[in-house]
Amino acid sequence: MWYFKINRIVIVITILALFVGCNKKKLTSSFYHWEQTLDLKTDETQLLQDFNANELYVRIFDIDFKNKSKAPAFLSSLHVKNKLPENISVIPCIFITNRSFKNIDFAAVDSLAHRTAAHINYIENTQDITFADEIQIDCDWTPSTRLHYFAYLKQLKKYLPQFGTISATIRLHQFKYPNKTGIPPVDKGSLMVYNMGDFEDTEASNAIYSNDILKQYLKVKAPYPLHLDIAMPTFSWALVFRFGKAVKIIHHPDIENLNSAKEHFTKLSQNKYKINKNGYWQGLYLYEGDVLRVDRIDAKEIEEGLKLIRNNEYLNPDKVIYYHLFNNIKQLYTDEDFKSFNAVIN
């Protein structure tokens, strides 16, 4: 009798688990575009179509503090070379350095918000681009700058009434310790699930991503006070180490060239290369003896990370935003890789 009762309980629990699993919300997919020139190639537009991605988060300019003027300045404004397909909604993004808020007072914060709004409107009016209802601000604020940054966000919302939603990027340490870092006064956030490692650690295998580190950050006891979507990495870089110190980052390194140009590079390990002679490589001057460490994330690691997020009781995203879309993205991740990512979130 007890045997049959236990089996009935097991069957009921199994059915309930399957029911819950089958009724998980399907997530949409989006991409970031972080290049200064917006000029999507065939592979990029095809990837958007394959993913049914109808949103593109486009960096439109940076803000950084300049010592000469002793004020934050606008840098690297977007140039639209080719108009996007009409079905793609553009969510403008602004990257602001933390130091932009360190040496200014609240009057300067209000001025910066006003000037930011004017520059956003200028780009939309002068480039062949139309912005959607959302704008996203990307800043790795700290406890010492949060009052100025949060005041900036409040003022920005006032000066940009055409945007119904203001979102902000949230780093993992800000997600893990909200009482220490504060909660930005925005409508929602994008949790950045990358840039986890120590750039200065020459022995580290990867500074972009680690599922072991992600698991530690996801051990929280309550949901974050803002709704969070998820930003996942689909990029690589090469860190340049000189005399044991990281001095430069080379984005989108040509790994095939590293392996084939043996007169210039000596392969030290799976992802480390020694420079054999002085010279330029991908626009950067390298010195004999420099060491390059190529950081990239295996597709299986991204799949596992997406599963960790899907199974976390305190995360309930609507979308995954992949950082980022660029011309040779399919040299890193194949169509099958992206199909596998999509299968995890749907």
PDB file of C-alpha atoms in Angstrom, residues 30-304:
ATOM      1  CA  SER A  30      18.387  41.167 -29.053  1.00  0.00           C
ATOM      2  CA  PHE A  31      21.895  42.403 -29.752  1.00  0.00           C
ATOM      3  CA  TYR A  32      24.112  45.307 -28.805  1.00  0.00           C
ATOM      4  CA  HIS A  33      25.924  47.233 -31.534  1.00  0.00           C
ATOM      5  CA  TRP A  34      28.997  48.961 -30.074  1.00  0.00           C
ATOM      6  CA  GLU A  35      30.896  50.146 -33.150  1.00  0.00           C
ATOM      7  CA  GLN A  36      31.123  53.855 -33.958  1.00  0.00           C
ATOM      8  CA  THR A  37      29.930  53.299 -37.547  1.00  0.00           C
ATOM      9  CA  LEU A  38      26.571  51.598 -38.082  1.00  0.00           C
ATOM     10  CA  ASP A  39      26.997  49.595 -41.267  1.00  0.00           C
ATOM     11  CA  LEU A  40      25.580  46.093 -40.906  1.00  0.00           C
ATOM     12  CA  LYS A  41      26.881  43.466 -43.306  1.00  0.00           C
ATOM     13  CA  THR A  42      24.976  40.499 -44.722  1.00  0.00           C
ATOM     14  CA  ASP A  43      25.967  38.085 -41.918  1.00  0.00           C
ATOM     15  CA  GLU A  44      24.791  40.555 -39.277  1.00  0.00           C
ATOM     16  CA  THR A  45      21.391  41.275 -40.836  1.00  0.00           C
ATOM     17  CA  GLN A  46      20.915  37.552 -41.493  1.00  0.00           C
ATOM     18  CA  LEU A  47      21.654  36.772 -37.846  1.00  0.00           C
ATOM     19  CA  LEU A  48      19.029  39.279 -36.748  1.00  0.00           C
ATOM     20  CA  GLN A  49      16.511  37.664 -39.093  1.00  0.00           C
ATOM     21  CA  ASP A  50      17.351  34.132 -37.959  1.00  0.00           C
ATOM     22  CA  PHE A  51      16.865  35.158 -34.335  1.00  0.00           C
ATOM     23  CA  ASN A  52      13.674  37.108 -35.092  1.00  0.00           C
ATOM     24  CA  ALA A  53      15.485  39.923 -33.315  1.00  0.00           C
ATOM     25  CA  ASN A  54      13.591  43.161 -33.901  1.00  0.00           C
ATOM     26  CA  GLU A  55      15.597  45.298 -31.460  1.00  0.00           C
ATOM     27  CA  LEU A  56      19.161  46.565 -31.634  1.00  0.00           C
ATOM     28  CA  TYR A  57      20.788  48.348 -28.687  1.00  0.00           C
ATOM     29  CA  VAL A  58      23.040  50.864 -30.435  1.00  0.00           C
ATOM     30  CA  ARG A  59      25.816  52.818 -28.679  1.00  0.00           C
ATOM     31  CA  ILE A  60      25.418  56.372 -29.935  1.00  0.00           C
ATOM     32  CA  PHE A  61      28.242  58.109 -28.015  1.00  0.00           C
ATOM     33  CA  ASP A  62      30.489  57.975 -24.955  1.00  0.00           C
ATOM     34  CA  ILE A  63      30.941  60.455 -22.127  1.00  0.00           C
ATOM     35  CA  ASP A  64      34.297  60.765 -20.379  1.00  0.00           C
ATOM     36  CA  PHE A  65      35.917  63.314 -18.078  1.00  0.00           C
ATOM     37  CA  LYS A  66      38.646  65.370 -19.754  1.00  0.00           C
ATOM     38  CA  ASN A  67      41.397  66.839 -17.598  1.00  0.00           C
ATOM     39  CA  LYS A  68      42.071  69.694 -20.017  1.00  0.00           C
ATOM     40  CA  SER A  69      38.532  71.069 -19.859  1.00  0.00           C
ATOM     41  CA  LYS A  70      37.929  69.678 -16.343  1.00  0.00           C
ATOM     42  CA  ALA A  71      34.491  68.523 -17.474  1.00  0.00           C
ATOM     43  CA  PRO A  72      32.793  65.501 -19.057  1.00  0.00           C
ATOM     44  CA  ALA A  73      32.906  65.512 -22.854  1.00  0.00           C
ATOM     45  CA  PHE A  74      31.017  63.695 -25.625  1.00  0.00           C
ATOM     46  CA  LEU A  75      33.160  61.270 -27.640  1.00  0.00           C
ATOM     47  CA  SER A  76      32.861  58.779 -30.514  1.00  0.00           C
ATOM     48  CA  SER A  77      29.436  59.830 -31.721  1.00  0.00           C
ATOM     49  CA  LEU A  78      27.605  57.387 -33.971  1.00  0.00           C
ATOM     50  CA  HIS A  79      27.839  57.643 -37.729  1.00  0.00           C
ATOM     51  CA  VAL A  80      25.114  55.826 -39.669  1.00  0.00           C
ATOM     52  CA  LYS A  81      26.531  54.607 -42.967  1.00  0.00           C
ATOM     53  CA  ASN A  82      23.643  52.357 -43.967  1.00  0.00           C
ATOM     54  CA  LYS A  83      20.098  52.568 -42.663  1.00  0.00           C
ATOM     55  CA  LEU A  84      18.807  49.599 -40.697  1.00  0.00           C
ATOM     56  CA  PRO A  85      15.907  47.437 -41.923  1.00  0.00           C
ATOM     57  CA  GLU A  86      12.578  49.047 -41.052  1.00  0.00           C
ATOM     58  CA  ASN A  87      11.541  46.182 -38.755  1.00  0.00           C
ATOM     59  CA  ILE A  88      14.491  46.862 -36.391  1.00  0.00           C
ATOM     60  CA  SER A  89      13.792  49.133 -33.420  1.00  0.00           C
ATOM     61  CA  VAL A  90      16.832  51.098 -32.267  1.00  0.00           C
ATOM     62  CA  ILE A  91      17.379  51.511 -28.532  1.00  0.00           C
ATOM     63  CA  PRO A  92      20.093  54.163 -28.103  1.00  0.00           C
ATOM     64  CA  CYS A  93      22.811  53.477 -25.526  1.00  0.00           C
ATOM     65  CA  ILE A  94      25.257  55.875 -23.898  1.00  0.00           C
ATOM     66  CA  PHE A  95      28.430  54.736 -22.177  1.00  0.00           C
ATOM     67  CA  ILE A  96      29.580  57.001 -19.335  1.00  0.00           C
ATOM     68  CA  THR A  97      32.807  56.506 -17.411  1.00  0.00           C
ATOM     69  CA  ASN A  98      32.571  56.450 -13.642  1.00  0.00           C
ATOM     70  CA  ARG A  99      35.161  59.218 -13.372  1.00  0.00           C
ATOM     71  CA  SER A 100      32.783  61.559 -15.196  1.00  0.00           C
ATOM     72  CA  PHE A 101      30.890  61.904 -11.911  1.00  0.00           C
ATOM     73  CA  LYS A 102      33.829  62.123  -9.514  1.00  0.00           C
ATOM     74  CA  ASN A 103      34.863  65.764  -9.689  1.00  0.00           C
ATOM     75  CA  ILE A 104      31.654  67.613 -10.526  1.00  0.00           C
ATOM     76  CA  ASP A 105      28.980  69.193  -8.344  1.00  0.00           C
ATOM     77  CA  PHE A 106      25.214  68.785  -8.635  1.00  0.00           C
ATOM     78  CA  ALA A 107      24.862  71.903 -10.799  1.00  0.00           C
ATOM     79  CA  ALA A 108      27.292  70.338 -13.263  1.00  0.00           C
ATOM     80  CA  VAL A 109      25.328  67.080 -13.102  1.00  0.00           C
ATOM     81  CA  ASP A 110      22.161  68.894 -14.180  1.00  0.00           C
ATOM     82  CA  SER A 111      24.070  70.628 -16.962  1.00  0.00           C
ATOM     83  CA  LEU A 112      25.488  67.299 -18.139  1.00  0.00           C
ATOM     84  CA  ALA A 113      22.004  65.747 -18.253  1.00  0.00           C
ATOM     85  CA  HIS A 114      20.702  68.715 -20.254  1.00  0.00           C
ATOM     86  CA  ARG A 115      23.630  68.564 -22.699  1.00  0.00           C
ATOM     87  CA  THR A 116      23.251  64.779 -23.011  1.00  0.00           C
ATOM     88  CA  ALA A 117      19.592  65.134 -23.990  1.00  0.00           C
ATOM     89  CA  ALA A 118      20.500  67.779 -26.567  1.00  0.00           C
ATOM     90  CA  HIS A 119      23.221  65.549 -28.063  1.00  0.00           C
ATOM     91  CA  ILE A 120      20.842  62.573 -28.274  1.00  0.00           C
ATOM     92  CA  ASN A 121      18.326  64.716 -30.160  1.00  0.00           C
ATOM     93  CA  TYR A 122      21.104  66.056 -32.405  1.00  0.00           C
ATOM     94  CA  ILE A 123      22.181  62.531 -33.424  1.00  0.00           C
ATOM     95  CA  GLU A 124      18.619  61.439 -34.189  1.00  0.00           C
ATOM     96  CA  ASN A 125      18.033  64.593 -36.252  1.00  0.00           C
ATOM     97  CA  THR A 126      21.310  64.460 -38.206  1.00  0.00           C
ATOM     98  CA  GLN A 127      21.773  60.702 -38.752  1.00  0.00           C
ATOM     99  CA  ASP A 128      19.534  58.383 -40.753  1.00  0.00           C
ATOM    100  CA  ILE A 129      18.128  56.739 -37.640  1.00  0.00           C
ATOM    101  CA  THR A 130      14.969  56.757 -35.517  1.00  0.00           C
ATOM    102  CA  PHE A 131      15.010  55.864 -31.845  1.00  0.00           C
ATOM    103  CA  ALA A 132      12.536  53.624 -30.055  1.00  0.00           C
ATOM    104  CA  ASP A 133      10.733  54.383 -26.785  1.00  0.00           C
ATOM    105  CA  GLU A 134      13.654  53.228 -24.581  1.00  0.00           C
ATOM    106  CA  ILE A 135      17.106  54.626 -23.890  1.00  0.00           C
ATOM    107  CA  GLN A 136      19.839  52.783 -21.954  1.00  0.00           C
ATOM    108  CA  ILE A 137      22.652  54.263 -19.866  1.00  0.00           C
ATOM    109  CA  ASP A 138      25.798  52.223 -19.261  1.00  0.00           C
ATOM    110  CA  CYS A 139      27.946  53.259 -16.283  1.00  0.00           C
ATOM    111  CA  ASP A 140      29.892  51.211 -13.758  1.00  0.00           C
ATOM    112  CA  TRP A 141      29.060  53.520 -10.857  1.00  0.00           C
ATOM    113  CA  THR A 142      30.504  53.057  -7.367  1.00  0.00           C
ATOM    114  CA  PRO A 143      29.275  54.008  -3.870  1.00  0.00           C
ATOM    115  CA  SER A 144      31.315  57.230  -4.097  1.00  0.00           C
ATOM    116  CA  THR A 145      29.667  58.362  -7.366  1.00  0.00           C
ATOM    117  CA  ARG A 146      26.168  56.960  -7.026  1.00  0.00           C
ATOM    118  CA  LEU A 147      24.542  60.177  -5.730  1.00  0.00           C
ATOM    119  CA  HIS A 148      25.749  62.151  -8.742  1.00  0.00           C
ATOM    120  CA  TYR A 149      24.983  59.335 -11.177  1.00  0.00           C
ATOM    121  CA  PHE A 150      21.503  58.750  -9.789  1.00  0.00           C
ATOM    122  CA  ALA A 151      20.795  62.500  -9.879  1.00  0.00           C
ATOM    123  CA  TYR A 152      21.942  62.508 -13.514  1.00  0.00           C
ATOM    124  CA  LEU A 153      19.485  59.717 -14.356  1.00  0.00           C
ATOM    125  CA  LYS A 154      16.592  61.588 -12.726  1.00  0.00           C
ATOM    126  CA  GLN A 155      17.401  64.782 -14.608  1.00  0.00           C
ATOM    127  CA  LEU A 156      17.877  62.913 -17.870  1.00  0.00           C
ATOM    128  CA  LYS A 157      14.373  61.492 -17.599  1.00  0.00           C
ATOM    129  CA  LYS A 158      13.057  65.043 -17.165  1.00  0.00           C
ATOM    130  CA  TYR A 159      14.920  66.300 -20.238  1.00  0.00           C
ATOM    131  CA  LEU A 160      13.916  63.328 -22.423  1.00  0.00           C
ATOM    132  CA  PRO A 161      10.113  63.124 -22.167  1.00  0.00           C
ATOM    133  CA  GLN A 162       9.925  61.349 -25.550  1.00  0.00           C
ATOM    134  CA  PHE A 163      11.410  58.193 -24.004  1.00  0.00           C
ATOM    135  CA  GLY A 164       8.899  56.184 -22.002  1.00  0.00           C
ATOM    136  CA  THR A 165      11.570  53.889 -20.577  1.00  0.00           C
ATOM    137  CA  ILE A 166      15.035  54.601 -19.222  1.00  0.00           C
ATOM    138  CA  SER A 167      17.089  51.501 -18.482  1.00  0.00           C
ATOM    139  CA  ALA A 168      20.561  51.065 -17.032  1.00  0.00           C
ATOM    140  CA  THR A 169      23.203  48.380 -17.149  1.00  0.00           C
ATOM    141  CA  ILE A 170      23.757  46.542 -13.870  1.00  0.00           C
ATOM    142  CA  ARG A 171      27.122  44.893 -13.164  1.00  0.00           C
ATOM    143  CA  LEU A 172      27.244  41.640 -11.256  1.00  0.00           C
ATOM    144  CA  HIS A 173      28.713  43.258  -8.138  1.00  0.00           C
ATOM    145  CA  GLN A 174      25.875  45.801  -8.170  1.00  0.00           C
ATOM    146  CA  PHE A 175      23.364  42.962  -8.497  1.00  0.00           C
ATOM    147  CA  LYS A 176      24.955  41.026  -5.659  1.00  0.00           C
ATOM    148  CA  TYR A 177      25.303  43.958  -3.235  1.00  0.00           C
ATOM    149  CA  PRO A 178      22.417  46.394  -3.894  1.00  0.00           C
ATOM    150  CA  ASN A 179      22.446  47.729  -0.335  1.00  0.00           C
ATOM    151  CA  LYS A 180      26.046  48.833  -0.807  1.00  0.00           C
ATOM    152  CA  THR A 181      25.903  50.145  -4.368  1.00  0.00           C
ATOM    153  CA  GLY A 182      22.331  51.454  -4.436  1.00  0.00           C
ATOM    154  CA  ILE A 183      19.513  50.995  -6.954  1.00  0.00           C
ATOM    155  CA  PRO A 184      19.515  53.365  -9.942  1.00  0.00           C
ATOM    156  CA  PRO A 185      16.285  55.384 -10.393  1.00  0.00           C
ATOM    157  CA  VAL A 186      15.347  53.847 -13.749  1.00  0.00           C
ATOM    158  CA  ASP A 187      12.525  51.708 -15.101  1.00  0.00           C
ATOM    159  CA  LYS A 188      14.513  48.503 -15.590  1.00  0.00           C
ATOM    160  CA  GLY A 189      18.023  47.124 -15.986  1.00  0.00           C
ATOM    161  CA  SER A 190      20.217  44.846 -18.079  1.00  0.00           C
ATOM    162  CA  LEU A 191      22.365  42.499 -16.007  1.00  0.00           C
ATOM    163  CA  MET A 192      25.832  42.325 -17.596  1.00  0.00           C
ATOM    164  CA  VAL A 193      26.932  38.707 -17.340  1.00  0.00           C
ATOM    165  CA  TYR A 194      30.540  39.274 -18.424  1.00  0.00           C
ATOM    166  CA  ASN A 195      33.798  41.059 -17.562  1.00  0.00           C
ATOM    167  CA  MET A 196      34.067  38.888 -14.459  1.00  0.00           C
ATOM    168  CA  GLY A 197      37.778  38.195 -14.179  1.00  0.00           C
ATOM    169  CA  ASP A 198      40.891  40.060 -13.114  1.00  0.00           C
ATOM    170  CA  PHE A 199      42.512  41.857 -16.058  1.00  0.00           C
ATOM    171  CA  GLU A 200      45.839  42.061 -14.243  1.00  0.00           C
ATOM    172  CA  ASP A 201      46.081  38.338 -13.458  1.00  0.00           C
ATOM    173  CA  THR A 202      48.545  36.911 -15.962  1.00  0.00           C
ATOM    174  CA  GLU A 203      47.732  33.360 -14.847  1.00  0.00           C
ATOM    175  CA  ALA A 204      43.964  33.666 -15.403  1.00  0.00           C
ATOM    176  CA  SER A 205      42.641  31.772 -18.394  1.00  0.00           C
ATOM    177  CA  ASN A 206      39.853  34.223 -19.178  1.00  0.00           C
ATOM    178  CA  ALA A 207      38.798  37.642 -17.853  1.00  0.00           C
ATOM    179  CA  ILE A 208      35.534  37.846 -19.797  1.00  0.00           C
ATOM    180  CA  TYR A 209      33.447  35.003 -18.423  1.00  0.00           C
ATOM    181  CA  SER A 210      33.330  32.096 -15.986  1.00  0.00           C
ATOM    182  CA  ASN A 211      30.344  30.001 -14.979  1.00  0.00           C
ATOM    183  CA  ASP A 212      32.004  29.258 -11.632  1.00  0.00           C
ATOM    184  CA  ILE A 213      32.147  32.987 -10.889  1.00  0.00           C
ATOM    185  CA  LEU A 214      28.603  33.480 -12.192  1.00  0.00           C
ATOM    186  CA  LYS A 215      27.285  30.860  -9.784  1.00  0.00           C
ATOM    187  CA  GLN A 216      28.716  32.833  -6.866  1.00  0.00           C
ATOM    188  CA  TYR A 217      27.092  36.082  -7.968  1.00  0.00           C
ATOM    189  CA  LEU A 218      23.728  34.371  -8.482  1.00  0.00           C
ATOM    190  CA  LYS A 219      23.639  33.232  -4.847  1.00  0.00           C
ATOM    191  CA  VAL A 220      21.292  35.972  -3.646  1.00  0.00           C
ATOM    192  CA  LYS A 221      18.484  35.837  -1.089  1.00  0.00           C
ATOM    193  CA  ALA A 222      16.000  38.173  -2.751  1.00  0.00           C
ATOM    194  CA  PRO A 223      15.179  39.476  -6.211  1.00  0.00           C
ATOM    195  CA  TYR A 224      16.815  42.668  -7.405  1.00  0.00           C
ATOM    196  CA  PRO A 225      14.429  45.636  -6.953  1.00  0.00           C
ATOM    197  CA  LEU A 226      14.394  46.337 -10.709  1.00  0.00           C
ATOM    198  CA  HIS A 227      13.238  44.089 -13.520  1.00  0.00           C
ATOM    199  CA  LEU A 228      16.359  42.707 -15.182  1.00  0.00           C
ATOM    200  CA  ASP A 229      16.968  41.489 -18.685  1.00  0.00           C
ATOM    201  CA  ILE A 230      20.200  39.620 -19.391  1.00  0.00           C
ATOM    202  CA  ALA A 231      23.254  40.691 -21.406  1.00  0.00           C
ATOM    203  CA  MET A 232      25.471  37.786 -22.499  1.00  0.00           C
ATOM    204  CA  PRO A 233      28.929  37.950 -24.139  1.00  0.00           C
ATOM    205  CA  THR A 234      29.541  37.012 -27.770  1.00  0.00           C
ATOM    206  CA  PHE A 235      32.890  38.746 -28.235  1.00  0.00           C
ATOM    207  CA  SER A 236      36.585  38.162 -27.746  1.00  0.00           C
ATOM    208  CA  TRP A 237      39.658  40.268 -27.040  1.00  0.00           C
ATOM    209  CA  ALA A 238      43.402  39.923 -26.719  1.00  0.00           C
ATOM    210  CA  LEU A 239      45.014  41.367 -23.609  1.00  0.00           C
ATOM    211  CA  VAL A 240      48.546  42.680 -24.177  1.00  0.00           C
ATOM    212  CA  PHE A 241      50.868  41.930 -21.246  1.00  0.00           C
ATOM    213  CA  ARG A 242      54.167  43.823 -21.013  1.00  0.00           C
ATOM    214  CA  PHE A 243      56.585  42.995 -18.194  1.00  0.00           C
ATOM    215  CA  GLY A 244      53.753  41.080 -16.501  1.00  0.00           C
ATOM    216  CA  LYS A 245      51.244  43.945 -16.618  1.00  0.00           C
ATOM    217  CA  ALA A 246      48.163  44.265 -18.830  1.00  0.00           C
ATOM    218  CA  VAL A 247      48.661  47.425 -20.908  1.00  0.00           C
ATOM    219  CA  LYS A 248      46.237  47.221 -23.852  1.00  0.00           C
ATOM    220  CA  ILE A 249      43.151  45.458 -25.179  1.00  0.00           C
ATOM    221  CA  ILE A 250      42.818  44.418 -28.825  1.00  0.00           C
ATOM    222  CA  HIS A 251      39.204  43.816 -29.769  1.00  0.00           C
ATOM    223  CA  HIS A 252      38.216  41.047 -32.196  1.00  0.00           C
ATOM    224  CA  PRO A 253      41.718  39.525 -32.511  1.00  0.00           C
ATOM    225  CA  ASP A 254      42.445  37.594 -35.703  1.00  0.00           C
ATOM    226  CA  ILE A 255      43.129  34.184 -34.174  1.00  0.00           C
ATOM    227  CA  GLU A 256      43.826  32.564 -37.547  1.00  0.00           C
ATOM    228  CA  ASN A 257      46.612  35.085 -38.159  1.00  0.00           C
ATOM    229  CA  LEU A 258      48.081  34.476 -34.708  1.00  0.00           C
ATOM    230  CA  ASN A 259      48.356  30.778 -35.468  1.00  0.00           C
ATOM    231  CA  SER A 260      49.673  31.140 -39.015  1.00  0.00           C
ATOM    232  CA  ALA A 261      52.174  34.035 -38.770  1.00  0.00           C
ATOM    233  CA  LYS A 262      54.807  32.009 -36.947  1.00  0.00           C
ATOM    234  CA  GLU A 263      57.604  34.490 -37.706  1.00  0.00           C
ATOM    235  CA  HIS A 264      55.734  37.098 -35.633  1.00  0.00           C
ATOM    236  CA  PHE A 265      54.120  34.967 -32.904  1.00  0.00           C
ATOM    237  CA  THR A 266      55.137  31.977 -30.826  1.00  0.00           C
ATOM    238  CA  LYS A 267      52.233  30.029 -29.331  1.00  0.00           C
ATOM    239  CA  LEU A 268      52.885  29.492 -25.622  1.00  0.00           C
ATOM    240  CA  SER A 269      49.630  27.744 -24.699  1.00  0.00           C
ATOM    241  CA  GLN A 270      46.057  27.322 -25.909  1.00  0.00           C
ATOM    242  CA  ASN A 271      45.399  31.076 -25.788  1.00  0.00           C
ATOM    243  CA  LYS A 272      48.768  32.776 -25.169  1.00  0.00           C
ATOM    244  CA  TYR A 273      51.234  34.060 -27.762  1.00  0.00           C
ATOM    245  CA  LYS A 274      54.649  35.727 -27.461  1.00  0.00           C
ATOM    246  CA  ILE A 275      55.590  38.567 -29.804  1.00  0.00           C
ATOM    247  CA  ASN A 276      58.816  37.726 -31.678  1.00  0.00           C
ATOM    248  CA  LYS A 277      59.644  41.172 -33.068  1.00  0.00           C
ATOM    249  CA  ASN A 278      58.516  44.782 -32.898  1.00  0.00           C
ATOM    250  CA  GLY A 279      55.739  45.853 -35.229  1.00  0.00           C
ATOM    251  CA  TYR A 280      52.090  46.743 -35.759  1.00  0.00           C
ATOM    252  CA  TRP A 281      49.310  44.196 -35.418  1.00  0.00           C
ATOM    253  CA  GLN A 282      45.661  45.158 -35.823  1.00  0.00           C
ATOM    254  CA  GLY A 283      46.554  48.833 -35.502  1.00  0.00           C
ATOM    255  CA  LEU A 284      48.563  48.514 -32.277  1.00  0.00           C
ATOM    256  CA  TYR A 285      52.361  48.632 -31.969  1.00  0.00           C
ATOM    257  CA  LEU A 286      53.646  45.574 -30.109  1.00  0.00           C
ATOM    258  CA  TYR A 287      57.137  44.967 -28.742  1.00  0.00           C
ATOM    259  CA  GLU A 288      59.269  41.858 -28.802  1.00  0.00           C
ATOM    260  CA  GLY A 289      58.601  39.920 -25.617  1.00  0.00           C
ATOM    261  CA  ASP A 290      55.012  41.152 -25.192  1.00  0.00           C
ATOM    262  CA  VAL A 291      52.519  38.375 -24.477  1.00  0.00           C
ATOM    263  CA  LEU A 292      49.006  38.234 -25.921  1.00  0.00           C
ATOM    264  CA  ARG A 293      46.270  36.337 -24.110  1.00  0.00           C
ATOM    265  CA  VAL A 294      43.210  35.723 -26.253  1.00  0.00           C
ATOM    266  CA  ASP A 295      40.025  35.578 -24.175  1.00  0.00           C
ATOM    267  CA  ARG A 296      36.958  34.049 -25.783  1.00  0.00           C
ATOM    268  CA  ILE A 297      34.047  32.024 -24.449  1.00  0.00           C
ATOM    269  CA  ASP A 298      33.203  28.569 -25.705  1.00  0.00           C
ATOM    270  CA  ALA A 299      29.623  28.225 -26.950  1.00  0.00           C
ATOM    271  CA  LYS A 300      28.960  25.436 -24.441  1.00  0.00           C
ATOM    272  CA  GLU A 301      29.887  27.799 -21.596  1.00  0.00           C
ATOM    273  CA  ILE A 302      27.353  30.335 -22.835  1.00  0.00           C
ATOM    274  CA  GLU A 303      24.703  27.605 -23.020  1.00  0.00           C
ATOM    275  CA  GLU A 304      25.484  26.590 -19.439  1.00  0.00           C
TER     276      GLU A 304
END
